[in-house]
Structures are given as structure tokens and as C-alpha cells.
């Protein structure tokens, strides 16, 4: 995809304060999108906005807790006011606490669902309203996981939330196609970020790396092709799909 192919579009990226979301925001900005970067850690977002600005892009940092529906509505309004109607939503905020199933209490279950599933749902609804209001359609990209498709010990609520996100992707794609809104998902395998670092560096993590057909964890740049394809017009007849980006991991994960 050529640089600049998203020129004039407004993208809202949740969870842009670190890891993959930070990377997605920089890539979209480099390709011409105006980016609203949202999360709770404002200092990280301000630093990222500064970097994007220095590279000639436009970024607006927005304080957002996706577990708070009122904050989601406010974030969408601020995006519209500062950058215009939303054309691209990257539903990326996520948490992955590790706990064996019998020890998962209600509080942990609710927290994972509120952030990973309900937060993504309300975010998608509000972004869709912005897209429909502007009459332009748009592209919603949900950041799912290899655990949308497979399970692993110690991550039950996370896997349930990410499997739900996959069904949400299809359900919304079906209902919103008539508004020219496409809804797709990317399922990353394992990438070293704050969410996964401790596990990937453990012995079990190193063993897992050897079980991946490509025999390595992902680098953020490995996601750029799927991100730009789904965000831009090359995928204008693609909706309701999940693209695994995992070195073949989902074929073999036990
Ligand atoms: N790394 C992997 O191997 C991997 C694999 C598959 C899928 N994923 C998915 O990729 C996405 C990004 O994760 P990551 O790997 O980049 O980990 P990360 O660096 O921990 O990023 C998670 C992001 O989510 C945000 N977030 C968490 N709770 C939030 C809340 N209540 N409200 C708003 N934002 C919130 C965090 O920002 P604040 O703390 O500043 O709010 C942070 O920016 C997640 O959905 C994750 O499930 C990651």
C-alpha cells in the first residue's frame, strides 16, 4: 500500500498509549490519516502525538477509559470536533490478566469483559453513529487474538472475550454493510508488549516460540500489511473477516 493512501481520513485508535496500538497510530498517521489516540495514560499519548507531529502528521491525544460508556461518547465527540467524522476505528484496547479458571472471581471476569468486549462494542456503536451521520461509511478493525480461535491455560476470560469479539465483528459487519461500514478483525499471534512480555520471556514462552511454524514471535511491523489493507480502499469489498497474523500459530496451538 502506498504511503498517503489514507490522506484526509480520520482514525480513532484505542489503547494507543503503548504496544500495538501505539504502533498502529504511527503507521496510520504515516499513511496520511489524522489520528485520535485514546487511552488512560495521557502522558504516553502526548509524547506519541508530539512524535507524530514532528513527522508531519496530525494527532490528538484523548483521555479514555473504555470501561466507561460516557467517556467513549465524549472521546468520539472530541474526535469529530478536532479532526472531523470518524472514517476508521481501531478497537485495540485490551487487558489479559492471567488466572486459572477456578480462581477467576467476578471482579476479574467483569473487568476483562468491560474492557475487551463491552468497551469495544460501545466504541463500535458510537463510531458507527459518527460514520452514518457523515454519510461516508468507514472501516472498523477489531484487534482480536489467536485466542479468539484457540485456548490456552490461565487465560479463560481473555479467550472468551476475544472469541466474542470475533462474533461481534461478523454480527456488526452484517448489520452495517448497508451503511457502507466494513467491520473486520485482525488476530495477532504473540507479540512482545506489556501485555505479554512476562509470559514470552518465561521458559513456557520460549517453548511456545519453537512451536510456531515460523519459529518466532511477531514484530509490530508484521501487522502493517493487514492493518493498511483493512483500513483502506483495497479492502472495499471485504467485511466480516478475521485475518490471523501469527506465523501460522493458530494452525497448531494446542
Ligand atoms: N501482544 C500480543 O501478543 C497480543 C496478541 C493478540 C492480541 N493482542 C491484543 O492487542 C491489543 C493491544 O495489546 P498490546 O499487546 O499492545 O498490549 P499493551 O501494550 O498492554 O496495550 C494495551 C492497551 O490497552 C489500553 N487499555 C487497557 N485498559 C484500558 C481501558 N480501560 N481503557 C482504555 N484503554 C485501555 C492500554 O492503555 P492505558 O493503560 O493507558 O489505558 C494500552 O494502550 C489488545 O487488545 C490485546 O489483547 C495482543
mmCIF file of C-alpha atoms and ligand atoms in Angstrom:
data_model
loop_
_atom_site.group_PDB
_atom_site.id
_atom_site.type_symbol
_atom_site.label_atom_id
_atom_site.label_comp_id
_atom_site.label_asym_id
_atom_site.label_seq_id
_atom_site.Cartn_x
_atom_site.Cartn_y
_atom_site.Cartn_z
ATOM 1 C CA UNK A 1 0.000 0.000 0.000
ATOM 2 C CA UNK A 2 1.404 3.398 -0.950
ATOM 3 C CA UNK A 3 2.172 5.929 1.762
ATOM 4 C CA UNK A 4 -0.521 8.619 1.846
ATOM 5 C CA UNK A 5 -3.361 6.333 0.783
ATOM 6 C CA UNK A 6 -5.383 7.319 3.891
ATOM 7 C CA UNK A 7 -4.998 11.057 3.342
ATOM 8 C CA UNK A 8 -7.927 13.048 4.677
ATOM 9 C CA UNK A 9 -9.365 10.178 6.742
ATOM 10 C CA UNK A 10 -9.842 10.408 10.492
ATOM 11 C CA UNK A 11 -8.844 7.355 12.516
ATOM 12 C CA UNK A 12 -9.588 6.736 16.184
ATOM 13 C CA UNK A 13 -7.249 4.227 17.831
ATOM 14 C CA UNK A 14 -7.989 2.972 21.344
ATOM 15 C CA UNK A 15 -5.182 1.702 23.538
ATOM 16 C CA UNK A 16 -2.689 3.891 21.679
ATOM 17 C CA UNK A 17 -0.600 4.604 24.780
ATOM 18 C CA UNK A 18 1.667 1.551 24.335
ATOM 19 C CA UNK A 19 2.396 -1.605 22.397
ATOM 20 C CA UNK A 20 0.492 -2.445 19.235
ATOM 21 C CA UNK A 21 -1.937 0.494 19.453
ATOM 22 C CA UNK A 22 0.920 2.977 19.609
ATOM 23 C CA UNK A 23 2.394 1.322 16.521
ATOM 24 C CA UNK A 24 -0.953 1.284 14.658
ATOM 25 C CA UNK A 25 -1.405 5.023 15.293
ATOM 26 C CA UNK A 26 2.054 5.847 13.934
ATOM 27 C CA UNK A 27 1.517 3.671 10.834
ATOM 28 C CA UNK A 28 -1.893 5.184 10.046
ATOM 29 C CA UNK A 29 -0.503 8.712 10.537
ATOM 30 C CA UNK A 30 2.449 7.914 8.253
ATOM 31 C CA UNK A 31 -0.059 6.856 5.619
ATOM 32 C CA UNK A 32 -1.910 10.165 5.772
ATOM 33 C CA UNK A 33 -4.668 9.641 8.363
ATOM 34 C CA UNK A 34 -5.419 12.225 11.050
ATOM 35 C CA UNK A 35 -5.329 10.191 14.251
ATOM 36 C CA UNK A 36 -7.217 10.466 17.527
ATOM 37 C CA UNK A 37 -5.142 8.473 20.009
ATOM 38 C CA UNK A 38 -7.034 7.343 23.086
ATOM 39 C CA UNK A 39 -6.226 5.534 26.358
ATOM 40 C CA UNK A 40 -5.884 6.276 30.066
ATOM 41 C CA UNK A 41 -2.167 7.191 30.193
ATOM 42 C CA UNK A 42 -2.251 10.737 28.821
ATOM 43 C CA UNK A 43 1.483 11.329 29.239
ATOM 44 C CA UNK A 44 2.225 8.478 26.800
ATOM 45 C CA UNK A 45 -0.364 9.789 24.342
ATOM 46 C CA UNK A 46 1.044 13.318 24.497
ATOM 47 C CA UNK A 47 4.531 12.000 23.765
ATOM 48 C CA UNK A 48 3.197 9.997 20.794
ATOM 49 C CA UNK A 49 1.232 13.000 19.480
ATOM 50 C CA UNK A 50 4.464 15.030 19.645
ATOM 51 C CA UNK A 51 6.349 12.386 17.643
ATOM 52 C CA UNK A 52 3.614 12.123 15.013
ATOM 53 C CA UNK A 53 3.504 15.925 14.733
ATOM 54 C CA UNK A 54 7.287 16.082 14.279
ATOM 55 C CA UNK A 55 6.971 13.598 11.403
ATOM 56 C CA UNK A 56 4.414 15.832 9.685
ATOM 57 C CA UNK A 57 1.251 14.069 10.876
ATOM 58 C CA UNK A 58 -1.724 15.246 12.928
ATOM 59 C CA UNK A 59 -2.614 13.561 16.231
ATOM 60 C CA UNK A 60 -4.974 14.444 19.058
ATOM 61 C CA UNK A 61 -4.492 12.710 22.427
ATOM 62 C CA UNK A 62 -7.742 11.797 24.190
ATOM 63 C CA UNK A 63 -8.152 10.538 27.743
ATOM 64 C CA UNK A 64 -10.356 7.425 27.599
ATOM 65 C CA UNK A 65 -11.323 4.538 29.842
ATOM 66 C CA UNK A 66 -13.212 2.165 27.533
ATOM 67 C CA UNK A 67 -14.967 0.662 30.561
ATOM 68 C CA UNK A 68 -16.812 3.985 30.911
ATOM 69 C CA UNK A 69 -19.527 4.398 28.231
ATOM 70 C CA UNK A 70 -19.821 8.157 28.893
ATOM 71 C CA UNK A 71 -16.078 8.541 28.281
ATOM 72 C CA UNK A 72 -16.429 6.666 24.971
ATOM 73 C CA UNK A 73 -19.155 9.074 23.846
ATOM 74 C CA UNK A 74 -17.006 12.047 24.881
ATOM 75 C CA UNK A 75 -13.994 10.634 23.005
ATOM 76 C CA UNK A 76 -15.994 10.256 19.804
ATOM 77 C CA UNK A 77 -17.326 13.814 20.142
ATOM 78 C CA UNK A 78 -13.839 15.212 20.696
ATOM 79 C CA UNK A 79 -12.529 13.299 17.684
ATOM 80 C CA UNK A 80 -15.311 14.701 15.492
ATOM 81 C CA UNK A 81 -14.766 18.236 16.775
ATOM 82 C CA UNK A 82 -10.982 18.235 16.360
ATOM 83 C CA UNK A 83 -10.479 16.009 13.315
ATOM 84 C CA UNK A 84 -13.873 15.513 11.620
ATOM 85 C CA UNK A 85 -16.127 12.440 11.361
ATOM 86 C CA UNK A 86 -14.527 9.082 12.057
ATOM 87 C CA UNK A 87 -13.639 7.027 8.969
ATOM 88 C CA UNK A 88 -11.519 4.347 10.683
ATOM 89 C CA UNK A 89 -11.832 2.848 14.159
ATOM 90 C CA UNK A 90 -9.142 0.574 15.571
ATOM 91 C CA UNK A 91 -10.725 -1.167 18.554
ATOM 92 C CA UNK A 92 -7.449 -2.128 20.214
ATOM 93 C CA UNK A 93 -7.684 -1.531 23.986
ATOM 94 C CA UNK A 94 -7.298 -4.776 25.874
ATOM 95 C CA UNK A 95 -6.187 -6.455 29.075
ATOM 96 C CA UNK A 96 -5.091 -10.048 29.654
ATOM 97 C CA UNK A 97 -4.828 -10.932 33.339
ATOM 98 C CA UNK A 98 -3.564 -14.442 33.925
ATOM 99 C CA UNK A 99 -5.532 -16.662 36.338
ATOM 100 C CA UNK A 100 -6.627 -20.280 36.471
ATOM 101 C CA UNK A 101 -10.336 -20.682 35.756
ATOM 102 C CA UNK A 102 -11.322 -21.712 39.300
ATOM 103 C CA UNK A 103 -9.633 -18.612 40.717
ATOM 104 C CA UNK A 104 -11.272 -16.129 38.353
ATOM 105 C CA UNK A 105 -13.574 -14.058 40.553
ATOM 106 C CA UNK A 106 -16.477 -11.940 39.358
ATOM 107 C CA UNK A 107 -14.476 -8.744 39.560
ATOM 108 C CA UNK A 108 -11.779 -10.072 37.220
ATOM 109 C CA UNK A 109 -14.340 -11.531 34.803
ATOM 110 C CA UNK A 110 -16.246 -8.222 34.664
ATOM 111 C CA UNK A 111 -13.072 -6.175 34.191
ATOM 112 C CA UNK A 112 -11.935 -8.262 31.214
ATOM 113 C CA UNK A 113 -15.382 -8.207 29.599
ATOM 114 C CA UNK A 114 -15.875 -4.472 30.264
ATOM 115 C CA UNK A 115 -12.608 -3.547 28.545
ATOM 116 C CA UNK A 116 -12.178 -6.199 25.840
ATOM 117 C CA UNK A 117 -15.785 -6.798 24.805
ATOM 118 C CA UNK A 118 -18.317 -4.263 26.103
ATOM 119 C CA UNK A 119 -15.862 -1.392 25.618
ATOM 120 C CA UNK A 120 -15.215 -2.497 22.035
ATOM 121 C CA UNK A 121 -18.968 -2.866 21.459
ATOM 122 C CA UNK A 122 -19.911 0.626 22.632
ATOM 123 C CA UNK A 123 -16.899 2.093 20.862
ATOM 124 C CA UNK A 124 -18.034 0.443 17.607
ATOM 125 C CA UNK A 125 -21.627 1.676 18.088
ATOM 126 C CA UNK A 126 -20.545 5.259 18.700
ATOM 127 C CA UNK A 127 -18.050 5.244 15.816
ATOM 128 C CA UNK A 128 -20.718 3.785 13.531
ATOM 129 C CA UNK A 129 -23.082 6.623 14.516
ATOM 130 C CA UNK A 130 -20.354 9.104 13.561
ATOM 131 C CA UNK A 131 -19.810 7.323 10.216
ATOM 132 C CA UNK A 132 -23.535 7.116 9.460
ATOM 133 C CA UNK A 133 -24.035 10.766 10.459
ATOM 134 C CA UNK A 134 -21.349 11.837 7.996
ATOM 135 C CA UNK A 135 -22.818 9.585 5.284
ATOM 136 C CA UNK A 136 -19.362 8.340 4.368
ATOM 137 C CA UNK A 137 -19.203 4.797 5.680
ATOM 138 C CA UNK A 138 -15.964 3.589 7.170
ATOM 139 C CA UNK A 139 -13.783 0.752 8.368
ATOM 140 C CA UNK A 140 -13.843 -0.745 11.850
ATOM 141 C CA UNK A 141 -10.955 -3.035 12.762
ATOM 142 C CA UNK A 142 -11.228 -5.099 15.925
ATOM 143 C CA UNK A 143 -7.971 -6.350 17.395
ATOM 144 C CA UNK A 144 -8.839 -9.932 18.281
ATOM 145 C CA UNK A 145 -6.275 -12.638 19.080
ATOM 146 C CA UNK A 146 -5.061 -16.113 18.243
ATOM 147 C CA UNK A 147 -7.080 -16.874 21.407
ATOM 148 C CA UNK A 148 -10.260 -15.898 19.504
ATOM 149 C CA UNK A 149 -9.745 -19.256 17.788
ATOM 150 C CA UNK A 150 -7.838 -21.411 20.288
ATOM 151 C CA UNK A 151 -7.496 -21.724 24.070
ATOM 152 C CA UNK A 152 -4.578 -21.782 26.437
ATOM 153 C CA UNK A 153 -4.471 -22.492 30.194
ATOM 154 C CA UNK A 154 -4.743 -19.481 32.501
ATOM 155 C CA UNK A 155 -6.418 -17.093 30.066
ATOM 156 C CA UNK A 156 -10.071 -18.197 30.052
ATOM 157 C CA UNK A 157 -11.837 -14.793 30.398
ATOM 158 C CA UNK A 158 -9.468 -13.247 27.847
ATOM 159 C CA UNK A 159 -10.083 -16.064 25.346
ATOM 160 C CA UNK A 160 -13.855 -15.807 25.884
ATOM 161 C CA UNK A 161 -13.759 -12.028 25.356
ATOM 162 C CA UNK A 162 -11.689 -12.336 22.181
ATOM 163 C CA UNK A 163 -13.924 -15.107 20.788
ATOM 164 C CA UNK A 164 -16.871 -12.792 21.489
ATOM 165 C CA UNK A 165 -15.087 -10.017 19.621
ATOM 166 C CA UNK A 166 -14.880 -12.274 16.574
ATOM 167 C CA UNK A 167 -18.643 -12.946 16.594
ATOM 168 C CA UNK A 168 -19.217 -9.226 17.202
ATOM 169 C CA UNK A 169 -17.140 -8.494 14.105
ATOM 170 C CA UNK A 170 -19.386 -10.685 11.962
ATOM 171 C CA UNK A 171 -22.663 -9.539 13.549
ATOM 172 C CA UNK A 172 -21.834 -5.851 13.033
ATOM 173 C CA UNK A 173 -20.478 -6.449 9.526
ATOM 174 C CA UNK A 174 -23.835 -7.997 8.637
ATOM 175 C CA UNK A 175 -25.963 -5.184 10.062
ATOM 176 C CA UNK A 176 -23.824 -2.245 8.953
ATOM 177 C CA UNK A 177 -22.947 -3.258 5.391
ATOM 178 C CA UNK A 178 -25.942 -1.191 4.219
ATOM 179 C CA UNK A 179 -24.262 1.911 5.668
ATOM 180 C CA UNK A 180 -21.035 1.114 3.808
ATOM 181 C CA UNK A 181 -19.350 0.349 7.129
ATOM 182 C CA UNK A 182 -16.993 -2.600 6.976
ATOM 183 C CA UNK A 183 -16.158 -4.471 10.172
ATOM 184 C CA UNK A 184 -13.170 -6.806 10.207
ATOM 185 C CA UNK A 185 -10.720 -8.223 12.718
ATOM 186 C CA UNK A 186 -7.019 -8.911 12.964
ATOM 187 C CA UNK A 187 -5.926 -11.837 15.148
ATOM 188 C CA UNK A 188 -2.322 -11.286 16.197
ATOM 189 C CA UNK A 189 -0.339 -14.227 17.448
ATOM 190 C CA UNK A 190 2.203 -13.440 20.171
ATOM 191 C CA UNK A 191 3.990 -10.069 20.099
ATOM 192 C CA UNK A 192 6.250 -8.781 22.858
ATOM 193 C CA UNK A 193 4.415 -5.895 24.573
ATOM 194 C CA UNK A 194 3.465 -5.002 28.161
ATOM 195 C CA UNK A 195 0.531 -7.439 27.970
ATOM 196 C CA UNK A 196 2.669 -10.457 27.027
ATOM 197 C CA UNK A 197 6.306 -9.726 27.952
ATOM 198 C CA UNK A 198 6.475 -11.716 31.198
ATOM 199 C CA UNK A 199 4.996 -14.833 29.576
ATOM 200 C CA UNK A 200 7.007 -14.623 26.358
ATOM 201 C CA UNK A 201 10.260 -14.302 28.280
ATOM 202 C CA UNK A 202 9.423 -17.259 30.547
ATOM 203 C CA UNK A 203 10.530 -20.808 29.814
ATOM 204 C CA UNK A 204 7.000 -21.706 28.722
ATOM 205 C CA UNK A 205 7.004 -18.701 26.375
ATOM 206 C CA UNK A 206 10.313 -19.698 24.837
ATOM 207 C CA UNK A 207 8.984 -23.236 24.317
ATOM 208 C CA UNK A 208 5.942 -21.757 22.621
ATOM 209 C CA UNK A 209 8.120 -19.750 20.201
ATOM 210 C CA UNK A 210 9.570 -23.043 18.946
ATOM 211 C CA UNK A 211 6.068 -24.398 18.303
ATOM 212 C CA UNK A 212 5.156 -21.507 15.986
ATOM 213 C CA UNK A 213 5.611 -22.671 12.373
ATOM 214 C CA UNK A 214 7.720 -19.569 11.610
ATOM 215 C CA UNK A 215 9.601 -20.204 14.904
ATOM 216 C CA UNK A 216 9.457 -16.623 16.215
ATOM 217 C CA UNK A 217 7.126 -14.154 17.891
ATOM 218 C CA UNK A 218 5.711 -11.299 15.810
ATOM 219 C CA UNK A 219 7.176 -7.823 15.380
ATOM 220 C CA UNK A 220 4.696 -4.898 15.300
ATOM 221 C CA UNK A 221 5.630 -4.245 11.638
ATOM 222 C CA UNK A 222 4.327 -7.717 10.770
ATOM 223 C CA UNK A 223 0.821 -6.304 11.329
ATOM 224 C CA UNK A 224 1.169 -3.347 8.953
ATOM 225 C CA UNK A 225 0.001 -5.159 5.834
ATOM 226 C CA UNK A 226 -3.250 -6.386 7.386
ATOM 227 C CA UNK A 227 -3.849 -3.030 9.106
ATOM 228 C CA UNK A 228 -3.427 -0.926 5.957
ATOM 229 C CA UNK A 229 -5.325 -3.405 3.796
ATOM 230 C CA UNK A 230 -8.361 -3.376 6.109
ATOM 231 C CA UNK A 231 -8.212 0.380 6.816
ATOM 232 C CA UNK A 232 -8.039 1.486 3.188
ATOM 233 C CA UNK A 233 -9.945 1.059 -0.057
ATOM 234 C CA UNK A 234 -8.038 -2.046 -1.218
ATOM 235 C CA UNK A 235 -10.422 -3.997 1.004
ATOM 236 C CA UNK A 236 -13.611 -2.188 -0.037
ATOM 237 C CA UNK A 237 -15.418 -5.496 -0.787
ATOM 238 C CA UNK A 238 -14.126 -7.245 2.349
ATOM 239 C CA UNK A 239 -16.218 -7.339 5.502
ATOM 240 C CA UNK A 240 -16.780 -9.712 8.426
ATOM 241 C CA UNK A 241 -13.409 -11.439 8.124
ATOM 242 C CA UNK A 242 -10.660 -12.250 10.598
ATOM 243 C CA UNK A 243 -7.068 -12.076 9.399
ATOM 244 C CA UNK A 244 -4.675 -14.083 11.591
ATOM 245 C CA UNK A 245 -1.164 -12.575 11.676
ATOM 246 C CA UNK A 246 0.671 -15.174 13.688
ATOM 247 C CA UNK A 247 3.361 -17.000 11.721
ATOM 248 C CA UNK A 248 0.939 -19.920 11.356
ATOM 249 C CA UNK A 249 0.447 -20.295 15.114
ATOM 250 C CA UNK A 250 -3.354 -20.761 15.069
ATOM 251 C CA UNK A 251 -2.972 -23.884 12.914
ATOM 252 C CA UNK A 252 -1.026 -25.696 15.605
ATOM 253 C CA UNK A 253 -1.737 -24.093 19.009
ATOM 254 C CA UNK A 254 -2.761 -26.811 21.439
HETATM 255 N N1 LIG B 1 0.821 -8.577 22.418
HETATM 256 C C1 LIG B 1 0.254 -9.690 21.977
HETATM 257 O O1 LIG B 1 0.886 -10.734 21.895
HETATM 258 C C2 LIG B 1 -1.197 -9.677 21.541
HETATM 259 C C3 LIG B 1 -1.691 -10.804 20.889
HETATM 260 C C4 LIG B 1 -3.023 -10.830 20.478
HETATM 261 C C5 LIG B 1 -3.819 -9.750 20.701
HETATM 262 N N2 LIG B 1 -3.324 -8.649 21.330
HETATM 263 C C6 LIG B 1 -4.234 -7.537 21.561
HETATM 264 O O2 LIG B 1 -3.647 -6.347 21.107
HETATM 265 C C7 LIG B 1 -4.226 -5.253 21.829
HETATM 266 C C8 LIG B 1 -3.103 -4.342 22.308
HETATM 267 O O3 LIG B 1 -2.332 -5.031 23.284
HETATM 268 P P1 LIG B 1 -0.753 -4.836 23.413
HETATM 269 O O4 LIG B 1 -0.138 -6.140 23.158
HETATM 270 O O5 LIG B 1 -0.306 -3.671 22.628
HETATM 271 O O6 LIG B 1 -0.608 -4.585 24.992
HETATM 272 P P2 LIG B 1 -0.390 -3.245 25.826
HETATM 273 O O7 LIG B 1 0.893 -2.588 25.444
HETATM 274 O O8 LIG B 1 -0.606 -3.619 27.237
HETATM 275 O O9 LIG B 1 -1.559 -2.306 25.314
HETATM 276 C C9 LIG B 1 -2.867 -2.366 25.811
HETATM 277 C C10 LIG B 1 -3.501 -1.011 25.578
HETATM 278 O O10 LIG B 1 -4.855 -1.081 26.040
HETATM 279 C C11 LIG B 1 -5.101 0.079 26.792
HETATM 280 N N3 LIG B 1 -6.122 -0.148 27.799
HETATM 281 C C12 LIG B 1 -6.155 -1.080 28.785
HETATM 282 N N4 LIG B 1 -7.230 -0.890 29.566
HETATM 283 C C13 LIG B 1 -7.882 0.199 29.055
HETATM 284 C C14 LIG B 1 -9.058 0.909 29.416
HETATM 285 N N5 LIG B 1 -9.792 0.554 30.496
HETATM 286 N N6 LIG B 1 -9.416 1.975 28.683
HETATM 287 C C15 LIG B 1 -8.698 2.358 27.609
HETATM 288 N N7 LIG B 1 -7.583 1.720 27.198
HETATM 289 C C16 LIG B 1 -7.178 0.663 27.928
HETATM 290 C C17 LIG B 1 -3.777 0.457 27.444
HETATM 291 O O11 LIG B 1 -3.748 1.853 27.701
HETATM 292 P P3 LIG B 1 -3.872 2.555 29.150
HETATM 293 O O12 LIG B 1 -3.342 1.593 30.160
HETATM 294 O O13 LIG B 1 -3.061 3.794 29.002
HETATM 295 O O14 LIG B 1 -5.332 2.853 29.288
HETATM 296 C C18 LIG B 1 -2.793 0.105 26.342
HETATM 297 O O15 LIG B 1 -2.595 1.195 25.483
HETATM 298 C C19 LIG B 1 -5.039 -5.867 22.974
HETATM 299 O O16 LIG B 1 -6.404 -5.876 22.626
HETATM 300 C C20 LIG B 1 -4.519 -7.287 23.028
HETATM 301 O O17 LIG B 1 -5.466 -8.198 23.543
HETATM 302 C C21 LIG B 1 -2.022 -8.588 21.762
#
